[in-house]
Coordinates of C-alpha atoms and ligand atoms in Angstrom, one line a residue:
M1 CA 29.4 82.2 34.3
G2 CA 29.7 79.8 31.5
E3 CA 26.9 77.7 30.1
E4 CA 26.2 74.5 31.8
P5 CA 27.6 71.7 29.6
G6 CA 24.9 69.6 27.9
I7 CA 24.7 65.8 28.1
V8 CA 27.9 64.4 26.8
H9 CA 27.6 60.9 25.2
P10 CA 31.0 59.2 25.2
R11 CA 31.3 57.6 21.7
G12 CA 34.2 55.5 22.8
N13 CA 34.9 52.8 20.2
L14 CA 31.3 51.9 19.3
P15 CA 30.9 50.6 15.9
P16 CA 29.2 52.9 13.2
L17 CA 25.5 52.3 12.8
S18 CA 24.5 50.7 9.6
L19 CA 21.3 49.8 7.8
H20 CA 20.1 46.4 6.6
V21 CA 19.1 46.7 3.0
P22 CA 17.3 43.5 1.9
E23 CA 18.6 41.7 -1.2
P24 CA 16.8 38.8 -3.1
K25 CA 18.7 35.6 -3.1
F26 CA 18.6 35.1 -6.9
R27 CA 19.3 37.8 -9.5
P28 CA 19.1 37.2 -13.5
G29 CA 21.6 34.6 -14.5
D30 CA 21.7 32.9 -11.0
A31 CA 21.0 29.2 -10.6
V32 CA 18.0 28.9 -8.3
D33 CA 17.6 26.6 -5.3
F34 CA 14.5 27.1 -3.0
A35 CA 15.7 24.3 -0.7
D36 CA 15.7 26.7 2.4
V37 CA 12.0 27.7 1.9
P38 CA 10.3 25.8 4.7
I39 CA 7.3 23.8 3.4
P40 CA 5.6 21.7 6.2
P41 CA 4.1 18.4 5.1
A42 CA 0.4 18.4 4.1
G43 CA -2.0 17.5 7.0
A44 CA 0.4 18.7 9.8
A45 CA -1.4 21.9 10.7
R46 CA -3.9 21.7 13.6
R47 CA -7.4 22.9 12.7
P48 CA -8.9 24.8 15.6
D49 CA -12.5 25.3 16.2
T50 CA -13.6 28.6 14.6
A51 CA -14.7 29.9 17.9
E52 CA -11.3 29.6 19.6
P53 CA -9.6 32.8 20.7
A54 CA -6.8 33.9 18.2
R55 CA -4.1 33.8 20.9
D56 CA -4.6 30.0 21.1
F57 CA -3.4 29.1 17.7
T58 CA -0.8 31.7 16.8
E59 CA 1.4 29.0 15.5
L60 CA -0.8 28.7 12.6
A61 CA 0.6 32.2 11.5
Y62 CA 4.1 30.7 11.2
S63 CA 3.5 27.3 9.7
M64 CA 1.4 26.4 6.7
V65 CA -2.0 24.9 6.1
R66 CA -1.6 22.3 3.3
V67 CA -4.1 19.6 2.2
L68 CA -2.6 18.0 -0.9
D69 CA 0.3 15.7 -0.4
E70 CA 3.1 14.4 -2.5
N71 CA 0.9 11.6 -3.6
D72 CA -1.9 14.0 -4.7
Q73 CA -4.2 12.8 -1.9
A74 CA -6.2 15.2 0.3
V75 CA -5.0 14.7 3.9
G76 CA -5.4 16.0 7.5
T77 CA -8.2 17.9 9.4
W78 CA -8.2 20.8 7.0
N79 CA -9.3 18.6 4.1
P80 CA -12.6 20.2 3.1
R81 CA -14.0 16.9 1.7
L82 CA -15.4 18.6 -1.4
S83 CA -17.4 16.5 -4.1
P84 CA -15.7 15.6 -7.3
D85 CA -18.3 17.9 -9.0
T86 CA -17.1 20.8 -6.9
L87 CA -13.4 20.0 -7.5
R88 CA -14.1 19.8 -11.3
R89 CA -15.8 23.2 -11.2
M90 CA -12.9 24.7 -9.5
L91 CA -10.5 23.2 -12.0
R92 CA -12.5 24.6 -14.7
H93 CA -12.7 28.1 -13.4
M94 CA -8.9 28.1 -12.8
A95 CA -8.3 26.8 -16.4
T96 CA -10.8 29.5 -17.7
V97 CA -8.9 32.2 -15.8
R98 CA -5.6 31.1 -17.3
A99 CA -7.0 30.9 -20.8
F100 CA -8.6 34.5 -20.4
D101 CA -5.3 35.8 -19.1
E102 CA -3.4 34.4 -22.0
R103 CA -5.8 35.8 -24.6
M104 CA -5.9 39.2 -23.0
F105 CA -2.1 39.4 -22.6
R106 CA -1.8 38.5 -26.4
A107 CA -4.4 41.2 -27.2
Q108 CA -2.3 43.7 -25.3
R109 CA 0.8 42.7 -27.4
Q110 CA -1.3 43.2 -30.5
G111 CA -2.1 46.7 -29.5
K112 CA -5.8 46.0 -28.7
T113 CA -5.5 47.3 -25.2
S114 CA -2.9 49.4 -23.3
F115 CA -2.6 47.2 -20.3
Y116 CA -3.1 43.7 -18.8
M117 CA -2.2 41.9 -15.7
K118 CA -2.1 38.1 -15.4
S119 CA -2.6 35.9 -12.4
L120 CA -0.6 33.1 -13.7
G121 CA 0.4 30.5 -11.1
E122 CA -1.9 32.1 -8.4
E123 CA -5.2 31.1 -9.9
A124 CA -6.3 29.0 -6.8
V125 CA -6.1 32.0 -4.4
A126 CA -9.2 33.9 -6.0
V127 CA -11.0 30.8 -7.5
A128 CA -11.0 28.6 -4.4
A129 CA -12.0 31.6 -2.2
A130 CA -15.0 32.3 -4.6
H131 CA -16.2 28.7 -4.1
A132 CA -15.9 29.0 -0.3
L133 CA -17.6 32.2 0.1
D134 CA -21.3 32.8 -0.2
A135 CA -22.3 34.3 -3.5
E136 CA -23.8 37.3 -1.5
D137 CA -20.5 38.0 0.3
M138 CA -18.7 41.1 -0.8
C139 CA -15.3 41.0 -2.3
F140 CA -12.9 44.0 -2.1
P141 CA -10.1 42.7 -4.5
S142 CA -6.9 44.0 -5.8
Y143 CA -6.1 43.7 -9.5
R144 CA -5.1 40.1 -9.5
Q145 CA -8.3 38.4 -8.5
Q146 CA -10.1 38.0 -11.8
G147 CA -10.7 34.5 -10.7
L148 CA -13.5 35.9 -8.4
L149 CA -15.4 37.2 -11.4
I150 CA -14.9 34.2 -13.5
A151 CA -15.9 31.8 -10.7
R152 CA -19.0 33.9 -9.9
G153 CA -20.2 33.8 -13.5
C154 CA -19.4 37.3 -14.7
P155 CA -19.7 37.2 -18.5
M156 CA -16.1 37.3 -19.9
V157 CA -17.5 39.7 -22.7
D158 CA -18.1 42.4 -20.0
M159 CA -14.8 42.0 -18.7
M160 CA -13.3 42.3 -22.1
N161 CA -15.3 45.3 -22.9
Q162 CA -13.7 47.0 -19.8
I163 CA -10.3 45.9 -20.9
Y164 CA -10.8 47.3 -24.3
S165 CA -12.5 50.5 -22.9
N166 CA -14.8 50.2 -25.9
T167 CA -18.5 51.2 -26.6
G168 CA -19.6 48.1 -24.5
D169 CA -17.6 49.2 -21.5
K170 CA -20.1 49.9 -18.5
L171 CA -17.3 51.9 -16.9
Q172 CA -17.3 54.3 -20.0
G173 CA -13.5 54.0 -20.2
K174 CA -13.1 55.7 -16.8
Q175 CA -11.1 52.9 -15.2
L176 CA -7.6 51.5 -16.2
P177 CA -8.0 48.2 -18.1
I178 CA -8.8 45.2 -15.7
M179 CA -9.9 47.6 -12.9
Y180 CA -13.3 46.1 -13.1
S181 CA -16.3 47.1 -11.0
E182 CA -19.1 44.6 -10.9
K183 CA -21.8 45.2 -8.3
R184 CA -23.9 42.3 -9.7
F185 CA -21.1 40.0 -8.5
G186 CA -20.3 41.5 -5.3
F187 CA -17.0 42.8 -6.6
F188 CA -16.1 46.2 -5.5
S189 CA -14.5 48.7 -8.0
I190 CA -10.7 48.0 -8.1
S191 CA -8.5 51.0 -7.2
G192 CA -5.0 51.6 -8.6
N193 CA -4.1 53.0 -5.3
L194 CA -2.8 50.0 -3.3
T195 CA -4.6 48.8 -0.3
T196 CA -7.4 51.3 -0.3
Q197 CA -9.7 48.3 -0.5
Y198 CA -8.7 47.1 3.0
P199 CA -10.3 49.8 5.2
Q200 CA -13.2 49.9 2.7
A201 CA -13.8 46.2 3.4
V202 CA -13.7 46.7 7.0
G203 CA -16.1 49.7 6.7
W204 CA -18.5 47.5 4.6
A205 CA -18.2 44.6 7.1
M206 CA -18.9 46.9 10.0
A207 CA -22.0 48.2 8.3
S208 CA -23.1 44.8 7.6
A209 CA -22.9 43.9 11.3
S210 CA -24.5 47.1 12.5
K211 CA -27.4 46.5 10.3
G212 CA -27.8 43.0 11.6
D213 CA -27.2 41.5 8.0
T214 CA -25.5 38.0 7.5
R215 CA -23.1 38.9 4.8
I216 CA -19.5 39.1 5.4
A217 CA -16.7 41.0 3.5
A218 CA -13.4 39.6 2.1
T219 CA -10.4 41.7 0.8
W220 CA -7.2 40.9 -1.0
C221 CA -3.8 42.6 -1.4
G222 CA -0.3 41.7 -2.3
E223 CA 2.5 41.1 0.2
G224 CA 4.2 44.3 -1.0
S225 CA 0.9 46.3 -0.2
T226 CA 1.1 45.3 3.4
A227 CA 3.5 48.1 3.8
E228 CA 0.8 50.7 3.2
G229 CA -0.6 52.5 6.2
D230 CA -4.1 51.5 5.1
F231 CA -3.4 47.9 5.8
H232 CA -2.6 48.6 9.5
S233 CA -5.5 51.0 10.1
A234 CA -7.9 48.4 8.6
L235 CA -6.6 45.7 10.9
T236 CA -7.0 48.0 14.0
F237 CA -10.7 48.7 13.2
A238 CA -11.5 45.2 12.4
T239 CA -9.9 43.7 15.7
V240 CA -11.5 46.6 17.8
Y241 CA -15.0 45.9 16.5
R242 CA -14.6 42.3 15.5
A243 CA -15.8 43.2 12.0
P244 CA -16.9 40.2 9.9
V245 CA -14.1 40.3 7.4
I246 CA -11.5 38.3 5.8
F247 CA -8.0 39.8 5.0
N248 CA -6.1 37.9 2.4
V249 CA -2.6 38.7 1.7
V250 CA -1.3 37.2 -1.5
N251 CA 2.4 36.6 -1.1
N252 CA 3.5 35.8 -4.4
Q253 CA 7.1 36.9 -3.5
W254 CA 7.5 39.8 -5.6
A255 CA 5.9 43.4 -5.7
I256 CA 7.0 44.8 -8.9
S257 CA 10.8 44.6 -9.1
S258 CA 11.2 44.5 -5.3
F259 CA 11.0 41.2 -3.5
S260 CA 9.0 40.3 -0.4
G261 CA 11.9 41.2 1.9
F262 CA 11.2 44.8 1.2
A263 CA 7.7 44.4 2.9
G264 CA 9.2 42.5 5.9
A265 CA 9.6 38.9 4.9
E266 CA 13.1 38.4 6.0
A267 CA 11.8 39.2 9.7
T268 CA 8.6 37.1 9.9
T269 CA 5.6 35.9 8.0
F270 CA 2.8 38.1 6.6
A271 CA 0.1 36.0 8.5
A272 CA 2.3 37.1 11.7
R273 CA 0.9 40.7 11.3
A274 CA -2.5 39.2 12.5
V275 CA -0.9 38.1 15.9
G276 CA 0.1 41.7 16.9
Y277 CA -3.5 42.9 16.3
G278 CA -5.1 39.8 18.2
I279 CA -6.7 38.7 14.8
A280 CA -6.7 34.9 13.8
G281 CA -3.9 34.3 11.4
L282 CA -3.5 31.4 9.0
R283 CA -0.5 30.8 6.5
V284 CA -1.7 28.7 3.6
D285 CA -0.2 26.9 0.7
G286 CA -1.7 29.3 -2.0
N287 CA -1.1 26.8 -4.8
D288 CA -3.3 24.2 -3.0
A289 CA -6.8 24.9 -4.0
L290 CA -8.3 22.7 -1.2
A291 CA -6.1 24.5 1.4
V292 CA -7.3 27.9 0.2
Y293 CA -10.9 26.7 0.0
A294 CA -10.6 25.2 3.6
A295 CA -9.0 28.3 5.2
T296 CA -11.5 30.6 3.6
A297 CA -14.5 28.5 4.6
W298 CA -13.1 28.4 8.2
A299 CA -12.5 32.2 8.3
A300 CA -16.0 32.7 6.8
E301 CA -17.6 30.7 9.5
R302 CA -15.6 32.5 12.1
A303 CA -16.7 35.9 10.8
R304 CA -20.4 34.8 10.3
T305 CA -20.5 33.6 13.9
N306 CA -19.2 37.0 15.2
A307 CA -15.9 35.4 16.3
G308 CA -13.9 38.1 14.6
P309 CA -11.8 38.7 11.5
T310 CA -9.1 36.4 10.0
L311 CA -5.9 37.3 8.1
I312 CA -4.8 34.6 5.6
E313 CA -1.4 34.6 4.0
H314 CA -1.4 32.8 0.7
F315 CA 2.1 31.5 0.0
T316 CA 2.4 31.5 -3.8
Y317 CA 4.5 32.7 -6.7
R318 CA 3.9 35.2 -9.4
T319 CA 5.1 33.2 -12.4
E320 CA 5.0 36.1 -14.9
G321 CA 5.7 39.7 -15.0
H322 CA 3.8 42.1 -12.7
S323 CA 1.9 43.5 -15.7
T324 CA 2.3 43.9 -19.4
S325 CA 4.5 47.0 -18.6
D326 CA 7.0 44.8 -16.7
D327 CA 10.1 42.7 -17.7
P328 CA 11.0 40.4 -14.8
T329 CA 14.1 39.2 -16.7
Q330 CA 15.7 42.5 -15.6
Y331 CA 15.5 41.8 -11.9
R332 CA 15.0 38.1 -11.1
S333 CA 16.4 34.7 -12.2
A334 CA 14.5 33.2 -15.0
G335 CA 14.9 29.8 -13.2
E336 CA 12.6 30.8 -10.2
P337 CA 9.2 30.1 -11.7
N338 CA 10.0 26.5 -12.5
A339 CA 11.9 25.9 -9.2
W340 CA 9.0 27.1 -7.1
P341 CA 8.6 24.4 -4.6
L342 CA 4.8 24.5 -4.3
G343 CA 4.3 23.9 -8.0
D344 CA 1.3 24.8 -10.3
P345 CA -2.2 25.1 -8.7
I346 CA -4.0 23.7 -11.8
R347 CA -1.7 20.9 -12.3
R348 CA -2.0 20.0 -8.6
L349 CA -5.8 19.9 -8.4
K350 CA -6.0 18.1 -11.7
D351 CA -3.5 15.4 -10.5
H352 CA -5.5 15.0 -7.4
L353 CA -8.7 14.5 -9.4
V354 CA -6.8 11.8 -11.4
A355 CA -5.4 10.1 -8.4
I356 CA -9.0 9.7 -6.9
G357 CA -10.2 8.3 -10.2
E358 CA -12.4 11.3 -11.0
W359 CA -10.5 12.8 -14.1
D360 CA -8.1 11.7 -16.8
E361 CA -5.7 13.3 -19.4
A362 CA -8.3 13.1 -22.2
R363 CA -10.9 14.9 -20.1
Q364 CA -8.3 17.6 -19.2
A365 CA -7.5 18.0 -22.7
D366 CA -11.1 18.4 -23.8
M367 CA -11.7 20.9 -21.0
D368 CA -8.7 23.0 -22.1
R369 CA -10.0 23.0 -25.5
E370 CA -13.5 24.0 -24.5
V371 CA -12.4 26.9 -22.2
A372 CA -10.1 28.1 -24.9
E373 CA -12.9 28.1 -27.4
Q374 CA -15.4 30.0 -24.9
V375 CA -12.6 32.7 -24.3
K376 CA -12.1 33.0 -28.0
A377 CA -15.8 33.5 -28.8
A378 CA -16.1 36.0 -25.9
Q379 CA -13.1 37.9 -27.4
K380 CA -14.8 38.0 -31.0
E381 CA -18.0 39.3 -29.4
A382 CA -16.3 41.9 -27.3
E383 CA -14.2 43.2 -30.2
K384 CA -17.4 44.0 -32.2
N385 CA -17.6 46.8 -29.6
G386 CA -14.1 48.1 -30.6
V387 CA -10.5 47.7 -29.4
L388 CA -8.0 50.4 -28.6
G389 CA -7.3 52.9 -31.4
H390 CA -10.0 51.5 -33.8
G391 CA -12.4 54.3 -33.3
L392 CA -15.2 52.6 -31.5
R393 CA -15.0 54.0 -28.0
Q394 CA -17.2 55.9 -25.6
P395 CA -18.7 59.2 -27.0
L396 CA -16.6 62.2 -25.9
D397 CA -19.5 64.0 -24.2
S398 CA -19.6 60.9 -21.7
L399 CA -16.4 62.0 -20.2
F400 CA -18.0 63.7 -17.3
D401 CA -20.9 61.2 -16.6
G402 CA -21.0 58.7 -13.8
V403 CA -18.6 60.2 -11.6
F404 CA -20.9 62.3 -9.4
E405 CA -24.5 61.5 -8.6
E406 CA -25.2 65.0 -9.5
M407 CA -22.9 66.8 -11.7
P408 CA -21.4 69.8 -10.1
W409 CA -21.6 73.2 -11.9
H410 CA -18.1 73.5 -12.9
L411 CA -18.2 70.1 -14.7
R412 CA -21.4 71.1 -16.4
E413 CA -19.7 74.2 -17.5
Q414 CA -16.5 72.4 -18.8
R415 CA -18.8 69.8 -20.6
Q416 CA -20.7 72.7 -22.3
M417 CA -17.3 74.4 -23.3
M418 CA -16.3 71.1 -24.9
I419 CA -19.6 70.6 -26.9
D420 CA -19.4 74.3 -28.1
E421 CA -15.8 73.9 -29.2
E422 CA -16.4 70.5 -30.9
T423 CA -19.6 72.0 -32.7
A424 CA -17.6 75.1 -33.9
S425 CA -14.8 72.9 -35.2
G426 CA -17.1 71.5 -37.8
R427 CA -16.1 68.0 -37.0
P428 CA -18.0 67.1 -34.0
W429 CA -16.6 64.3 -31.8
D430 CA -14.1 63.5 -34.5
R431 CA -11.1 63.5 -32.1
T432 CA -9.2 60.6 -31.1
Ligands
TPP1 C1 -0.1 53.6 -3.2 C2 0.5 53.0 -4.3 N1 1.9 52.9 -4.2 C3 2.5 52.4 -5.3 C4 1.8 51.9 -6.4 C5 2.6 51.3 -7.6 N2 2.5 49.9 -7.7 C6 1.5 49.3 -8.3 S1 1.4 47.6 -8.2 C7 2.8 47.7 -7.2 C8 3.4 46.5 -6.6 C9 2.4 45.8 -5.6 O1 2.9 44.6 -5.1 P1 2.0 43.5 -4.3 O2 1.3 44.4 -3.3 O3 3.0 42.5 -3.7 O4 1.0 42.9 -5.3 P2 1.2 41.9 -6.5 O5 1.4 42.9 -7.7 O6 2.5 41.2 -6.4 O7 0.1 41.2 -6.8 C10 3.3 49.0 -7.1 C11 4.4 49.4 -6.1 C12 0.3 52.1 -6.5 N3 -0.2 51.7 -7.4 N4 -0.2 52.7 -5.4

């Protein structure tokens, strides 16, 4: 007896299978036209009550919350109706972030630090959120939310000491430059491992709720980082336990050299990730500080009233390279930043203040000069503690400190070996 024949699939004349490999629309040298990026008019999006079930406003995950219109007026139900003083403070914080970024970028080019990351063009995302959250709320940022620290009043000298890994660096040179950790300002230690902050934020939010506290958590990641498994497990925990957390996805169109299509942008929006989890999803004009403020305040109220988490996609554009180690001219058209249809967040808020008669060009110029001076003075102060390669750094024997609450025996042993070797060399701590 022969073997039974297995299942036979008649192939017939089926076409061969193929994969879709996303390709960005523009490459270096291409003329850029963003006319097919859908930008709904300001004021068009409905503002649901914060207690409404997420399934009743899923359309907000596919449209866009926008407040500032083409005439620089604040319109629609999402208008947060902020006082001119608050608007001016937000403007100043954004301008400070930009000036800080500019100086630290230059410091890297001058060899004073090994690394820097700017947030040029997306300053509204962090600054407006900081204004909308309570100072006590806990932030779990990625590496592009320096605006949270600036807006919460972290001394720039402390930030620069960390960037220089100098004797004033409270993290003792143990973190990559710009990977701050600022408990005083509710700013969780930044991790280089993308998206680990997402489940951490949910865990913190769950702990806050289970302790009967009133503080909520907010976390940020880039659109590329939504492809990480941590993103999805965080959303699952958050929806199951209705954790008081705000998920921010900063869709600045580019990861490093791969565009948003590689994280799924061709198929749907990033805010739409929320729909599958039954979480509130808002897609927001990330270059409109008033829209970012309004969406964050809405999500904060929802979280604080136990109505559950919100995912906010901030639609924005990364105007410069990913970091000082990147050269975007290699992979995208130089025309993109200027053609970006949502403009520049600082200019838009400034134009709004001018339009409502609360600001003018002279005051803008004075403010720019002042913040540049403040950043320069902070830099001078930080550099007294040393810059890269100039000798002033953490003592070598601090290498093992501050990692474990109690140093384990094997690290104590290694530390002692290092000290013995240094002492025997006759030039203790004289190594670079
Ligand atoms: C787990 C992990 N994978 C990859 C990297 C390398 N990496 C660092 S930043 C980055 C791009 C992230 O892009 P996105 O999430 O869109 O954030 P953006 O830099 O645009 O703000 C990559 C791939 C990393 N640090 N960690």
